[in-house]
PDB file of C-alpha atoms in Angstrom:
ATOM      1  CA  UNK A 283      65.410  90.055  61.862  1.00  0.00           C
ATOM      2  CA  UNK A 284      62.702  88.070  60.350  1.00  0.00           C
ATOM      3  CA  UNK A 285      59.250  88.378  61.987  1.00  0.00           C
ATOM      4  CA  UNK A 286      58.722  85.462  64.386  1.00  0.00           C
ATOM      5  CA  UNK A 287      56.177  84.932  67.209  1.00  0.00           C
ATOM      6  CA  UNK A 288      57.302  86.470  70.316  1.00  0.00           C
ATOM      7  CA  UNK A 289      57.009  82.931  71.998  1.00  0.00           C
ATOM      8  CA  UNK A 290      59.253  81.474  69.413  1.00  0.00           C
ATOM      9  CA  UNK A 291      61.940  83.911  70.019  1.00  0.00           C
ATOM     10  CA  UNK A 292      61.953  83.316  73.584  1.00  0.00           C
ATOM     11  CA  UNK A 293      61.633  79.530  73.501  1.00  0.00           C
ATOM     12  CA  UNK A 294      65.014  79.494  71.281  1.00  0.00           C
ATOM     13  CA  UNK A 295      66.760  81.624  74.025  1.00  0.00           C
ATOM     14  CA  UNK A 296      65.318  79.325  76.699  1.00  0.00           C
ATOM     15  CA  UNK A 297      66.395  76.515  74.788  1.00  0.00           C
ATOM     16  CA  UNK A 298      69.839  77.768  74.440  1.00  0.00           C
ATOM     17  CA  UNK A 299      70.060  78.377  78.103  1.00  0.00           C
ATOM     18  CA  UNK A 300      68.308  75.094  78.857  1.00  0.00           C
ATOM     19  CA  UNK A 301      70.882  73.120  77.154  1.00  0.00           C
ATOM     20  CA  UNK A 302      73.845  75.129  78.417  1.00  0.00           C
ATOM     21  CA  UNK A 303      72.892  75.737  82.226  1.00  0.00           C
ATOM     22  CA  UNK A 304      74.484  78.856  83.734  1.00  0.00           C
ATOM     23  CA  UNK A 305      75.150  80.259  80.369  1.00  0.00           C
ATOM     24  CA  UNK A 306      74.526  84.090  79.588  1.00  0.00           C
ATOM     25  CA  UNK A 307      72.475  85.329  76.806  1.00  0.00           C
ATOM     26  CA  UNK A 308      71.105  88.657  76.244  1.00  0.00           C
ATOM     27  CA  UNK A 309      68.820  90.039  73.157  1.00  0.00           C
ATOM     28  CA  UNK A 310      68.315  93.434  72.499  1.00  0.00           C
ATOM     29  CA  UNK A 311      65.627  94.818  70.072  1.00  0.00           C
ATOM     30  CA  UNK A 312      64.512  98.172  69.465  1.00  0.00           C
ATOM     31  CA  UNK A 313      61.055  99.379  68.078  1.00  0.00           C
ATOM     32  CA  UNK A 314      60.643  99.774  64.326  1.00  0.00           C
ATOM     33  CA  UNK A 315      60.768 103.515  63.251  1.00  0.00           C
ATOM     34  CA  UNK A 316      57.465 102.915  61.787  1.00  0.00           C
ATOM     35  CA  UNK A 317      55.974 101.569  65.007  1.00  0.00           C
ATOM     36  CA  UNK A 318      53.149 104.047  65.186  1.00  0.00           C
ATOM     37  CA  UNK A 319      52.027 103.532  61.693  1.00  0.00           C
ATOM     38  CA  UNK A 320      52.315  99.785  61.293  1.00  0.00           C
ATOM     39  CA  UNK A 321      49.301  97.477  61.910  1.00  0.00           C
ATOM     40  CA  UNK A 322      50.052  95.591  65.007  1.00  0.00           C
ATOM     41  CA  UNK A 323      49.733  91.999  65.362  1.00  0.00           C
ATOM     42  CA  UNK A 324      50.403  90.710  68.851  1.00  0.00           C
ATOM     43  CA  UNK A 325      51.767  87.328  67.683  1.00  0.00           C
ATOM     44  CA  UNK A 326      54.458  88.655  65.547  1.00  0.00           C
ATOM     45  CA  UNK A 327      57.446  90.792  66.399  1.00  0.00           C
ATOM     46  CA  UNK A 328      57.162  92.533  63.113  1.00  0.00           C
ATOM     47  CA  UNK A 329      57.560  95.900  64.899  1.00  0.00           C
ATOM     48  CA  UNK A 330      60.837  95.042  66.682  1.00  0.00           C
ATOM     49  CA  UNK A 331      64.242  95.025  65.014  1.00  0.00           C
ATOM     50  CA  UNK A 332      67.113  93.101  65.966  1.00  0.00           C
ATOM     51  CA  UNK A 333      69.914  95.234  67.553  1.00  0.00           C
ATOM     52  CA  UNK A 334      72.236  93.041  69.506  1.00  0.00           C
ATOM     53  CA  UNK A 335      72.822  89.517  70.713  1.00  0.00           C
ATOM     54  CA  UNK A 336      75.398  88.435  73.498  1.00  0.00           C
ATOM     55  CA  UNK A 337      76.286  84.976  74.371  1.00  0.00           C
ATOM     56  CA  UNK A 338      78.788  83.497  76.869  1.00  0.00           C
ATOM     57  CA  UNK A 339      78.622  79.579  77.506  1.00  0.00           C
ATOM     58  CA  UNK A 340      78.888  78.670  80.921  1.00  0.00           C
ATOM     59  CA  UNK A 341      81.333  76.005  80.017  1.00  0.00           C
ATOM     60  CA  UNK A 342      83.883  78.575  78.419  1.00  0.00           C
ATOM     61  CA  UNK A 343      83.378  80.906  81.411  1.00  0.00           C
ATOM     62  CA  UNK A 344      84.422  78.117  83.807  1.00  0.00           C
ATOM     63  CA  UNK A 345      87.457  77.017  81.585  1.00  0.00           C
ATOM     64  CA  UNK A 346      88.611  80.679  81.372  1.00  0.00           C
ATOM     65  CA  UNK A 347      88.517  81.007  85.248  1.00  0.00           C
ATOM     66  CA  UNK A 348      91.472  78.496  85.172  1.00  0.00           C
ATOM     67  CA  UNK A 349      93.437  80.429  82.423  1.00  0.00           C
ATOM     68  CA  UNK A 350      96.237  82.954  82.605  1.00  0.00           C
ATOM     69  CA  UNK A 351      94.204  86.266  82.467  1.00  0.00           C
ATOM     70  CA  UNK A 352      94.987  87.403  78.854  1.00  0.00           C
ATOM     71  CA  UNK A 353      92.195  88.165  76.354  1.00  0.00           C
ATOM     72  CA  UNK A 354      92.032  88.844  72.795  1.00  0.00           C
ATOM     73  CA  UNK A 355      89.225  91.103  71.504  1.00  0.00           C
ATOM     74  CA  UNK A 356      88.318  91.358  67.946  1.00  0.00           C
ATOM     75  CA  UNK A 357      85.495  92.486  65.523  1.00  0.00           C
ATOM     76  CA  UNK A 358      84.544  91.581  61.992  1.00  0.00           C
ATOM     77  CA  UNK A 359      82.090  92.279  59.633  1.00  0.00           C
ATOM     78  CA  UNK A 360      79.200  90.028  59.076  1.00  0.00           C
ATOM     79  CA  UNK A 361      78.743  89.475  55.300  1.00  0.00           C
ATOM     80  CA  UNK A 362      74.918  89.142  55.218  1.00  0.00           C
ATOM     81  CA  UNK A 363      72.069  91.211  53.842  1.00  0.00           C
ATOM     82  CA  UNK A 364      71.531  92.522  57.322  1.00  0.00           C
ATOM     83  CA  UNK A 365      75.301  93.326  57.818  1.00  0.00           C
ATOM     84  CA  UNK A 366      76.348  94.057  61.544  1.00  0.00           C
ATOM     85  CA  UNK A 367      79.583  93.138  63.221  1.00  0.00           C
ATOM     86  CA  UNK A 368      80.619  90.012  65.322  1.00  0.00           C
ATOM     87  CA  UNK A 369      82.421  90.947  68.397  1.00  0.00           C
ATOM     88  CA  UNK A 370      84.611  88.129  70.014  1.00  0.00           C
ATOM     89  CA  UNK A 371      86.810  87.526  73.099  1.00  0.00           C
ATOM     90  CA  UNK A 372      88.986  84.597  72.805  1.00  0.00           C
ATOM     91  CA  UNK A 373      91.916  83.012  74.795  1.00  0.00           C
ATOM     92  CA  UNK A 374      94.664  81.370  72.379  1.00  0.00           C
ATOM     93  CA  UNK A 375      96.854  78.782  73.983  1.00  0.00           C
ATOM     94  CA  UNK A 376     100.591  78.187  73.214  1.00  0.00           C
ATOM     95  CA  UNK A 377      99.442  74.840  71.412  1.00  0.00           C
ATOM     96  CA  UNK A 378      97.196  76.666  68.965  1.00  0.00           C
ATOM     97  CA  UNK A 379      94.085  75.936  70.802  1.00  0.00           C
ATOM     98  CA  UNK A 380      91.484  78.695  71.049  1.00  0.00           C
ATOM     99  CA  UNK A 381      88.852  79.135  73.658  1.00  0.00           C
ATOM    100  CA  UNK A 382      85.846  81.299  72.824  1.00  0.00           C
ATOM    101  CA  UNK A 383      84.999  83.168  75.912  1.00  0.00           C
ATOM    102  CA  UNK A 384      82.033  85.141  74.731  1.00  0.00           C
ATOM    103  CA  UNK A 385      80.757  86.599  71.431  1.00  0.00           C
ATOM    104  CA  UNK A 386      78.038  89.210  70.404  1.00  0.00           C
ATOM    105  CA  UNK A 387      76.488  90.324  67.128  1.00  0.00           C
ATOM    106  CA  UNK A 388      75.676  93.987  67.075  1.00  0.00           C
ATOM    107  CA  UNK A 389      74.557  96.412  64.514  1.00  0.00           C
ATOM    108  CA  UNK A 390      77.989  98.334  64.343  1.00  0.00           C
ATOM    109  CA  UNK A 391      81.320  98.672  65.641  1.00  0.00           C
ATOM    110  CA  UNK A 392      81.040 101.722  67.928  1.00  0.00           C
ATOM    111  CA  UNK A 393      81.992 102.742  71.488  1.00  0.00           C
ATOM    112  CA  UNK A 394      78.434 102.020  72.593  1.00  0.00           C
ATOM    113  CA  UNK A 395      78.474  98.489  71.319  1.00  0.00           C
ATOM    114  CA  UNK A 396      81.905  97.815  72.754  1.00  0.00           C
ATOM    115  CA  UNK A 397      80.691  99.180  75.986  1.00  0.00           C
ATOM    116  CA  UNK A 398      77.563  96.886  75.994  1.00  0.00           C
ATOM    117  CA  UNK A 399      79.486  93.669  75.180  1.00  0.00           C
ATOM    118  CA  UNK A 400      82.414  94.510  77.777  1.00  0.00           C
ATOM    119  CA  UNK A 401      79.720  95.098  80.626  1.00  0.00           C
ATOM    120  CA  UNK A 402      78.192  91.820  79.795  1.00  0.00           C
ATOM    121  CA  UNK A 403      81.713  90.378  79.665  1.00  0.00           C
ATOM    122  CA  UNK A 404      82.595  92.035  82.927  1.00  0.00           C
ATOM    123  CA  UNK A 405      79.546  90.691  84.833  1.00  0.00           C
ATOM    124  CA  UNK A 406      80.037  87.235  83.534  1.00  0.00           C
ATOM    125  CA  UNK A 407      83.789  86.784  84.252  1.00  0.00           C
ATOM    126  CA  UNK A 408      83.595  88.782  87.599  1.00  0.00           C
ATOM    127  CA  UNK A 409      85.307  91.636  88.834  1.00  0.00           C
ATOM    128  CA  UNK A 410      88.312  89.923  90.381  1.00  0.00           C
ATOM    129  CA  UNK A 411      89.144  87.984  87.157  1.00  0.00           C
ATOM    130  CA  UNK A 412      88.464  90.794  84.582  1.00  0.00           C
ATOM    131  CA  UNK A 413      90.283  93.289  86.798  1.00  0.00           C
ATOM    132  CA  UNK A 414      93.529  91.196  86.364  1.00  0.00           C
ATOM    133  CA  UNK A 415      93.280  90.643  82.647  1.00  0.00           C
ATOM    134  CA  UNK A 416      95.504  91.876  79.911  1.00  0.00           C
ATOM    135  CA  UNK A 417      93.589  92.679  76.867  1.00  0.00           C
ATOM    136  CA  UNK A 418      95.010  92.411  73.294  1.00  0.00           C
ATOM    137  CA  UNK A 419      93.198  94.029  70.184  1.00  0.00           C
ATOM    138  CA  UNK A 420      94.079  95.635  66.999  1.00  0.00           C
ATOM    139  CA  UNK A 421      92.506  98.645  68.564  1.00  0.00           C
ATOM    140  CA  UNK A 422      89.089  98.311  66.928  1.00  0.00           C
ATOM    141  CA  UNK A 423      86.993 101.429  66.389  1.00  0.00           C
ATOM    142  CA  UNK A 424      85.779 102.435  69.813  1.00  0.00           C
ATOM    143  CA  UNK A 425      87.349  99.665  71.786  1.00  0.00           C
ATOM    144  CA  UNK A 426      89.966 101.750  73.742  1.00  0.00           C
ATOM    145  CA  UNK A 427      87.599 104.087  75.027  1.00  0.00           C
ATOM    146  CA  UNK A 428      85.134 101.487  75.904  1.00  0.00           C
ATOM    147  CA  UNK A 429      87.880  99.410  77.781  1.00  0.00           C
ATOM    148  CA  UNK A 430      88.771 102.597  79.893  1.00  0.00           C
ATOM    149  CA  UNK A 431      85.065 103.214  80.637  1.00  0.00           C
ATOM    150  CA  UNK A 432      84.153  99.649  81.661  1.00  0.00           C
ATOM    151  CA  UNK A 433      87.433  98.566  83.185  1.00  0.00           C
ATOM    152  CA  UNK A 434      89.494 101.776  84.166  1.00  0.00           C
ATOM    153  CA  UNK A 435      93.126 101.073  84.520  1.00  0.00           C
ATOM    154  CA  UNK A 436      93.097  97.597  82.549  1.00  0.00           C
ATOM    155  CA  UNK A 437      96.266  96.607  80.617  1.00  0.00           C
ATOM    156  CA  UNK A 438      95.746  96.827  76.764  1.00  0.00           C
TER     157      UNK A 438
END
């Protein structure tokens, strides 16, 4: 993550939420491994490293609440210098339209990153809706154990 002022990063997240009221956004950063050795500048986030971002737009969430509870989960590589993975949940309709429910950018596709993503999704969709969902995936790395941990007994 490029060094930006703390205020600028927070204002971008606040603008996303302001423009999309009721949306859910979660940003996770970790301290740089060289934190204790770096010269600290309180105006810069040069000692923080981007780890994860989760976004669920309220309009997409509301639309999904009126759908048959069937969710497709997928992950793909991000081909950037920073690399990472894009995790997505979508609902595909019979007329080939796609509803994006939520997405996340994570450092790697692991059980831990899937658990983090699914917990946010669980909180956003609600216990009643997500408990009735059937999940479809190509059994991404770490996904099946993550589903069993976050939503025990779910169809997949």
